[in-house]
Amino acid sequence: MLRSSRRVLLTFKPAPPSASFLPLRRAFSSTISAMTQEQMRAVKIKGDKGPASALYIGEVDKPVPQPGQVLVKIVAFGLNRMDLLQREGKYPLPPQAGPILGVEFSGVVEEDGEGGEKATRWKKGDEVFGLAYGGAYAEFIAVNGGMIMHKPKHLSHIEAAGIPENFLTAFQALLLVGNLQKGESALIHAGAGGVGVAANQLARAFGAEKVFTTAGSDEKLAFLKTLPDGPTTGINYKTQDFAAVIKEETNGKGVDVILDFIGKDYFHKNISSLAVSGRLIFLAFMSGPKVSDFNLSEILFKRLTIQGTTLRARDEAYQTHLLGRFENEALGRIKEGDIEVKIFKVFDWEDVQGAHEMMEGNKNSGKIVLTI
């Protein structure tokens, strides 16, 4: 007798992972991602902060450009005093900055940008230079497409890397904040430093009639005289009273705009040196931020404007707008040779410790640049 058979198909629906399993799965995914993440070399800091001797080159994850960003293979990067402060743990970092030092660079576009006009204007192989919140002491950097500019063909990557932070800071302070007008006069403190060199030239290029500058040695003042169109009067602040010089040279009128990095030690003399409706722009407080025993009446009766400004802490919208204005209004003057990028010394990035030590010793007149 034959029995009829019935085939039964059983299906099993997997249960959703339990809450206790999810952390394990996420940890596993993170491990796999870390194992496949491409690496690059970058300057790191032993213990996250310390002296110049704590700097070394190690491996980190290579950045992956996000929508609107461009990946740049770095050829050269500039050294700035803020790098020294960040290395020492004394610089208030904006949230966009990571642990890798460096805010200016030049290089070659490695990957096309995707997403947004500012990124898609670039293509692989474009020679560029630009500004970043951090991360320039490395082989690659991913930045917003609006934070880079085409490198002029007659400028080397070394020269281009010395432009962004110094020239954009000077351009912003003199023209956007200080509102320097043709025929006015300016005083640029720390004139032989990176921003000072840029500001001295930009002031003349945009029509300042007289440009006074201070420096700490006759050698630095002689260096400033080699600029194509630099300051009209150099003042050695160690041997001369800059307020007295300005009073004499302007027949008591004073200057219209002052860029100051010093703060407390120069405050009274700065106020005395300003003309009616003058503008004092603070970029740093190297001698300290606290001023005592000051008569506020001078600010009122001379109708003075006192303002501070920063660049790195600004958001991307502000910085991309600033880069656009600089590219349209000032970069062409560098192309034409009216303004010179003064490079003091070039280091291989393997000697990043030596570069930092040189700047710490205030030995440079002009820009220090490192090449990869």
PDB file of C-alpha atoms in Angstrom, residues 66-221:
ATOM      1  CA  GLN A  66      33.421  64.571   1.569  1.00  0.00           C
ATOM      2  CA  PRO A  67      30.838  66.148  -0.786  1.00  0.00           C
ATOM      3  CA  GLY A  68      32.007  69.677  -1.591  1.00  0.00           C
ATOM      4  CA  GLN A  69      35.631  68.905  -0.700  1.00  0.00           C
ATOM      5  CA  VAL A  70      38.747  68.365  -2.820  1.00  0.00           C
ATOM      6  CA  LEU A  71      41.671  66.082  -1.999  1.00  0.00           C
ATOM      7  CA  VAL A  72      45.025  67.801  -2.566  1.00  0.00           C
ATOM      8  CA  LYS A  73      48.448  66.150  -2.639  1.00  0.00           C
ATOM      9  CA  ILE A  74      50.619  68.635  -0.760  1.00  0.00           C
ATOM     10  CA  VAL A  75      53.931  69.811  -2.213  1.00  0.00           C
ATOM     11  CA  ALA A  76      54.777  72.558   0.297  1.00  0.00           C
ATOM     12  CA  PHE A  77      53.298  74.139   3.407  1.00  0.00           C
ATOM     13  CA  GLY A  78      53.962  77.337   5.326  1.00  0.00           C
ATOM     14  CA  LEU A  79      55.011  77.731   8.956  1.00  0.00           C
ATOM     15  CA  ASN A  80      53.109  80.184  11.157  1.00  0.00           C
ATOM     16  CA  ARG A  81      53.480  81.268  14.760  1.00  0.00           C
ATOM     17  CA  MET A  82      50.093  79.768  15.568  1.00  0.00           C
ATOM     18  CA  ASP A  83      51.627  76.366  14.724  1.00  0.00           C
ATOM     19  CA  LEU A  84      54.106  76.840  17.567  1.00  0.00           C
ATOM     20  CA  LEU A  85      51.330  77.780  19.974  1.00  0.00           C
ATOM     21  CA  GLN A  86      49.186  74.839  18.888  1.00  0.00           C
ATOM     22  CA  ARG A  87      52.131  72.484  19.336  1.00  0.00           C
ATOM     23  CA  GLU A  88      52.512  73.785  22.902  1.00  0.00           C
ATOM     24  CA  GLY A  89      48.798  73.372  23.601  1.00  0.00           C
ATOM     25  CA  LYS A  90      48.300  77.134  23.941  1.00  0.00           C
ATOM     26  CA  TYR A  91      46.138  77.851  20.898  1.00  0.00           C
ATOM     27  CA  PRO A  92      42.311  77.786  21.086  1.00  0.00           C
ATOM     28  CA  LEU A  93      41.473  75.544  18.151  1.00  0.00           C
ATOM     29  CA  PRO A  94      38.311  76.000  16.101  1.00  0.00           C
ATOM     30  CA  PRO A  95      36.089  72.884  16.030  1.00  0.00           C
ATOM     31  CA  GLN A  96      37.010  72.164  12.391  1.00  0.00           C
ATOM     32  CA  ALA A  97      40.718  71.756  13.222  1.00  0.00           C
ATOM     33  CA  GLY A  98      42.186  68.346  13.971  1.00  0.00           C
ATOM     34  CA  PRO A  99      45.435  67.336  15.680  1.00  0.00           C
ATOM     35  CA  ILE A 100      47.619  67.837  12.585  1.00  0.00           C
ATOM     36  CA  LEU A 101      49.293  71.255  12.366  1.00  0.00           C
ATOM     37  CA  GLY A 102      49.281  73.599   9.390  1.00  0.00           C
ATOM     38  CA  VAL A 103      46.824  76.049   7.842  1.00  0.00           C
ATOM     39  CA  GLU A 104      48.340  76.866   4.432  1.00  0.00           C
ATOM     40  CA  PHE A 105      49.660  74.732   1.593  1.00  0.00           C
ATOM     41  CA  SER A 106      50.233  74.344  -2.126  1.00  0.00           C
ATOM     42  CA  GLY A 107      49.900  71.183  -4.142  1.00  0.00           C
ATOM     43  CA  VAL A 108      48.065  69.274  -6.845  1.00  0.00           C
ATOM     44  CA  VAL A 109      44.420  68.186  -6.926  1.00  0.00           C
ATOM     45  CA  GLU A 110      44.330  64.414  -6.442  1.00  0.00           C
ATOM     46  CA  GLU A 111      40.586  63.779  -6.716  1.00  0.00           C
ATOM     47  CA  ASP A 112      37.835  65.691  -8.449  1.00  0.00           C
ATOM     48  CA  GLY A 113      35.432  67.383  -6.091  1.00  0.00           C
ATOM     49  CA  GLU A 114      31.846  66.233  -6.062  1.00  0.00           C
ATOM     50  CA  GLY A 115      28.859  68.187  -4.862  1.00  0.00           C
ATOM     51  CA  GLY A 116      28.677  71.928  -5.191  1.00  0.00           C
ATOM     52  CA  GLU A 117      30.060  74.520  -7.582  1.00  0.00           C
ATOM     53  CA  LYS A 118      33.091  75.279  -5.402  1.00  0.00           C
ATOM     54  CA  ALA A 119      34.270  71.668  -5.660  1.00  0.00           C
ATOM     55  CA  THR A 120      33.383  70.776  -9.249  1.00  0.00           C
ATOM     56  CA  ARG A 121      35.414  73.668 -10.683  1.00  0.00           C
ATOM     57  CA  TRP A 122      38.510  71.599  -9.893  1.00  0.00           C
ATOM     58  CA  LYS A 123      39.908  68.617 -11.761  1.00  0.00           C
ATOM     59  CA  LYS A 124      42.700  66.130 -11.125  1.00  0.00           C
ATOM     60  CA  GLY A 125      46.116  67.645 -11.805  1.00  0.00           C
ATOM     61  CA  ASP A 126      45.182  71.286 -11.111  1.00  0.00           C
ATOM     62  CA  GLU A 127      47.975  73.148  -9.299  1.00  0.00           C
ATOM     63  CA  VAL A 128      46.448  74.964  -6.353  1.00  0.00           C
ATOM     64  CA  PHE A 129      47.196  76.687  -3.069  1.00  0.00           C
ATOM     65  CA  GLY A 130      44.928  77.488  -0.199  1.00  0.00           C
ATOM     66  CA  LEU A 131      43.871  77.787   3.393  1.00  0.00           C
ATOM     67  CA  ALA A 132      42.762  75.152   5.899  1.00  0.00           C
ATOM     68  CA  TYR A 133      41.655  74.951   9.525  1.00  0.00           C
ATOM     69  CA  GLY A 134      44.481  72.453  10.064  1.00  0.00           C
ATOM     70  CA  GLY A 135      46.060  69.362   8.553  1.00  0.00           C
ATOM     71  CA  ALA A 136      48.604  70.894   6.147  1.00  0.00           C
ATOM     72  CA  TYR A 137      51.630  69.167   7.732  1.00  0.00           C
ATOM     73  CA  ALA A 138      50.794  66.019   5.778  1.00  0.00           C
ATOM     74  CA  GLU A 139      51.021  64.333   2.384  1.00  0.00           C
ATOM     75  CA  PHE A 140      47.330  64.920   1.614  1.00  0.00           C
ATOM     76  CA  ILE A 141      44.580  67.251   2.764  1.00  0.00           C
ATOM     77  CA  ALA A 142      40.827  67.358   2.110  1.00  0.00           C
ATOM     78  CA  VAL A 143      39.443  70.897   1.972  1.00  0.00           C
ATOM     79  CA  ASN A 144      36.349  72.754   0.886  1.00  0.00           C
ATOM     80  CA  GLY A 145      36.605  73.546  -2.829  1.00  0.00           C
ATOM     81  CA  GLY A 146      36.154  77.237  -2.041  1.00  0.00           C
ATOM     82  CA  MET A 147      39.253  77.302   0.164  1.00  0.00           C
ATOM     83  CA  ILE A 148      41.746  76.883  -2.681  1.00  0.00           C
ATOM     84  CA  MET A 149      42.879  79.028  -5.601  1.00  0.00           C
ATOM     85  CA  HIS A 150      44.675  78.317  -8.872  1.00  0.00           C
ATOM     86  CA  LYS A 151      48.442  78.674  -8.451  1.00  0.00           C
ATOM     87  CA  PRO A 152      49.793  81.336 -10.805  1.00  0.00           C
ATOM     88  CA  LYS A 153      52.151  79.642 -13.262  1.00  0.00           C
ATOM     89  CA  HIS A 154      55.069  81.967 -12.574  1.00  0.00           C
ATOM     90  CA  LEU A 155      54.987  81.203  -8.839  1.00  0.00           C
ATOM     91  CA  SER A 156      56.662  78.081  -7.467  1.00  0.00           C
ATOM     92  CA  HIS A 157      54.849  75.815  -5.033  1.00  0.00           C
ATOM     93  CA  ILE A 158      57.177  77.155  -2.346  1.00  0.00           C
ATOM     94  CA  GLU A 159      56.148  80.762  -3.026  1.00  0.00           C
ATOM     95  CA  ALA A 160      52.470  79.830  -3.279  1.00  0.00           C
ATOM     96  CA  ALA A 161      52.573  78.035   0.089  1.00  0.00           C
ATOM     97  CA  GLY A 162      53.805  81.273   1.663  1.00  0.00           C
ATOM     98  CA  ILE A 163      50.800  83.319   0.543  1.00  0.00           C
ATOM     99  CA  PRO A 164      47.484  82.178   2.076  1.00  0.00           C
ATOM    100  CA  GLU A 165      47.671  82.761   5.830  1.00  0.00           C
ATOM    101  CA  ASN A 166      49.862  85.870   5.786  1.00  0.00           C
ATOM    102  CA  PHE A 167      48.412  87.676   2.793  1.00  0.00           C
ATOM    103  CA  LEU A 168      44.792  86.845   3.595  1.00  0.00           C
ATOM    104  CA  THR A 169      45.255  87.993   7.201  1.00  0.00           C
ATOM    105  CA  ALA A 170      46.852  91.244   6.033  1.00  0.00           C
ATOM    106  CA  PHE A 171      44.239  91.763   3.301  1.00  0.00           C
ATOM    107  CA  GLN A 172      41.394  91.186   5.731  1.00  0.00           C
ATOM    108  CA  ALA A 173      42.834  93.451   8.452  1.00  0.00           C
ATOM    109  CA  LEU A 174      43.893  96.336   6.220  1.00  0.00           C
ATOM    110  CA  LEU A 175      41.056  96.481   3.726  1.00  0.00           C
ATOM    111  CA  LEU A 176      37.992  94.685   5.072  1.00  0.00           C
ATOM    112  CA  VAL A 177      38.364  95.713   8.718  1.00  0.00           C
ATOM    113  CA  GLY A 178      40.702  98.721   8.605  1.00  0.00           C
ATOM    114  CA  ASN A 179      39.059 100.131   5.452  1.00  0.00           C
ATOM    115  CA  LEU A 180      42.359 101.597   4.240  1.00  0.00           C
ATOM    116  CA  GLN A 181      41.732 104.148   1.488  1.00  0.00           C
ATOM    117  CA  LYS A 182      43.947 105.489  -1.269  1.00  0.00           C
ATOM    118  CA  GLY A 183      46.008 108.414  -0.015  1.00  0.00           C
ATOM    119  CA  GLU A 184      45.814 107.388   3.657  1.00  0.00           C
ATOM    120  CA  SER A 185      48.713 106.250   5.848  1.00  0.00           C
ATOM    121  CA  ALA A 186      49.378 103.108   7.865  1.00  0.00           C
ATOM    122  CA  LEU A 187      51.613 101.754  10.618  1.00  0.00           C
ATOM    123  CA  ILE A 188      52.486  98.047  10.438  1.00  0.00           C
ATOM    124  CA  HIS A 189      54.014  96.561  13.577  1.00  0.00           C
ATOM    125  CA  ALA A 190      56.228  93.431  13.427  1.00  0.00           C
ATOM    126  CA  GLY A 191      56.959  94.439   9.848  1.00  0.00           C
ATOM    127  CA  ALA A 192      59.528  91.731   9.113  1.00  0.00           C
ATOM    128  CA  GLY A 193      57.214  88.869  10.077  1.00  0.00           C
ATOM    129  CA  GLY A 194      55.089  87.015   7.559  1.00  0.00           C
ATOM    130  CA  VAL A 195      51.914  89.090   7.982  1.00  0.00           C
ATOM    131  CA  GLY A 196      53.969  92.268   8.307  1.00  0.00           C
ATOM    132  CA  VAL A 197      55.764  91.713   5.003  1.00  0.00           C
ATOM    133  CA  ALA A 198      52.430  91.087   3.298  1.00  0.00           C
ATOM    134  CA  ALA A 199      50.738  94.087   4.953  1.00  0.00           C
ATOM    135  CA  ASN A 200      53.535  96.514   4.066  1.00  0.00           C
ATOM    136  CA  GLN A 201      53.234  95.616   0.401  1.00  0.00           C
ATOM    137  CA  LEU A 202      49.442  95.445   0.274  1.00  0.00           C
ATOM    138  CA  ALA A 203      49.167  98.874   1.914  1.00  0.00           C
ATOM    139  CA  ARG A 204      51.309 100.413  -0.814  1.00  0.00           C
ATOM    140  CA  ALA A 205      49.637  98.399  -3.581  1.00  0.00           C
ATOM    141  CA  PHE A 206      46.214  99.699  -2.528  1.00  0.00           C
ATOM    142  CA  GLY A 207      47.317 103.317  -2.513  1.00  0.00           C
ATOM    143  CA  ALA A 208      48.622 104.211   0.956  1.00  0.00           C
ATOM    144  CA  GLU A 209      50.683 107.387   0.691  1.00  0.00           C
ATOM    145  CA  LYS A 210      52.880 106.652   3.711  1.00  0.00           C
ATOM    146  CA  VAL A 211      53.567 103.281   5.310  1.00  0.00           C
ATOM    147  CA  PHE A 212      55.505 103.137   8.580  1.00  0.00           C
ATOM    148  CA  THR A 213      56.734  99.826   9.946  1.00  0.00           C
ATOM    149  CA  THR A 214      58.530  98.626  13.063  1.00  0.00           C
ATOM    150  CA  ALA A 215      61.137  95.886  13.428  1.00  0.00           C
ATOM    151  CA  GLY A 216      63.641  94.852  16.087  1.00  0.00           C
ATOM    152  CA  SER A 217      66.907  95.278  14.179  1.00  0.00           C
ATOM    153  CA  ASP A 218      68.501  97.349  11.448  1.00  0.00           C
ATOM    154  CA  GLU A 219      69.050  94.114   9.494  1.00  0.00           C
ATOM    155  CA  LYS A 220      65.293  93.455   9.403  1.00  0.00           C
ATOM    156  CA  LEU A 221      64.621  97.025   8.330  1.00  0.00           C
TER     157      LEU A 221
END
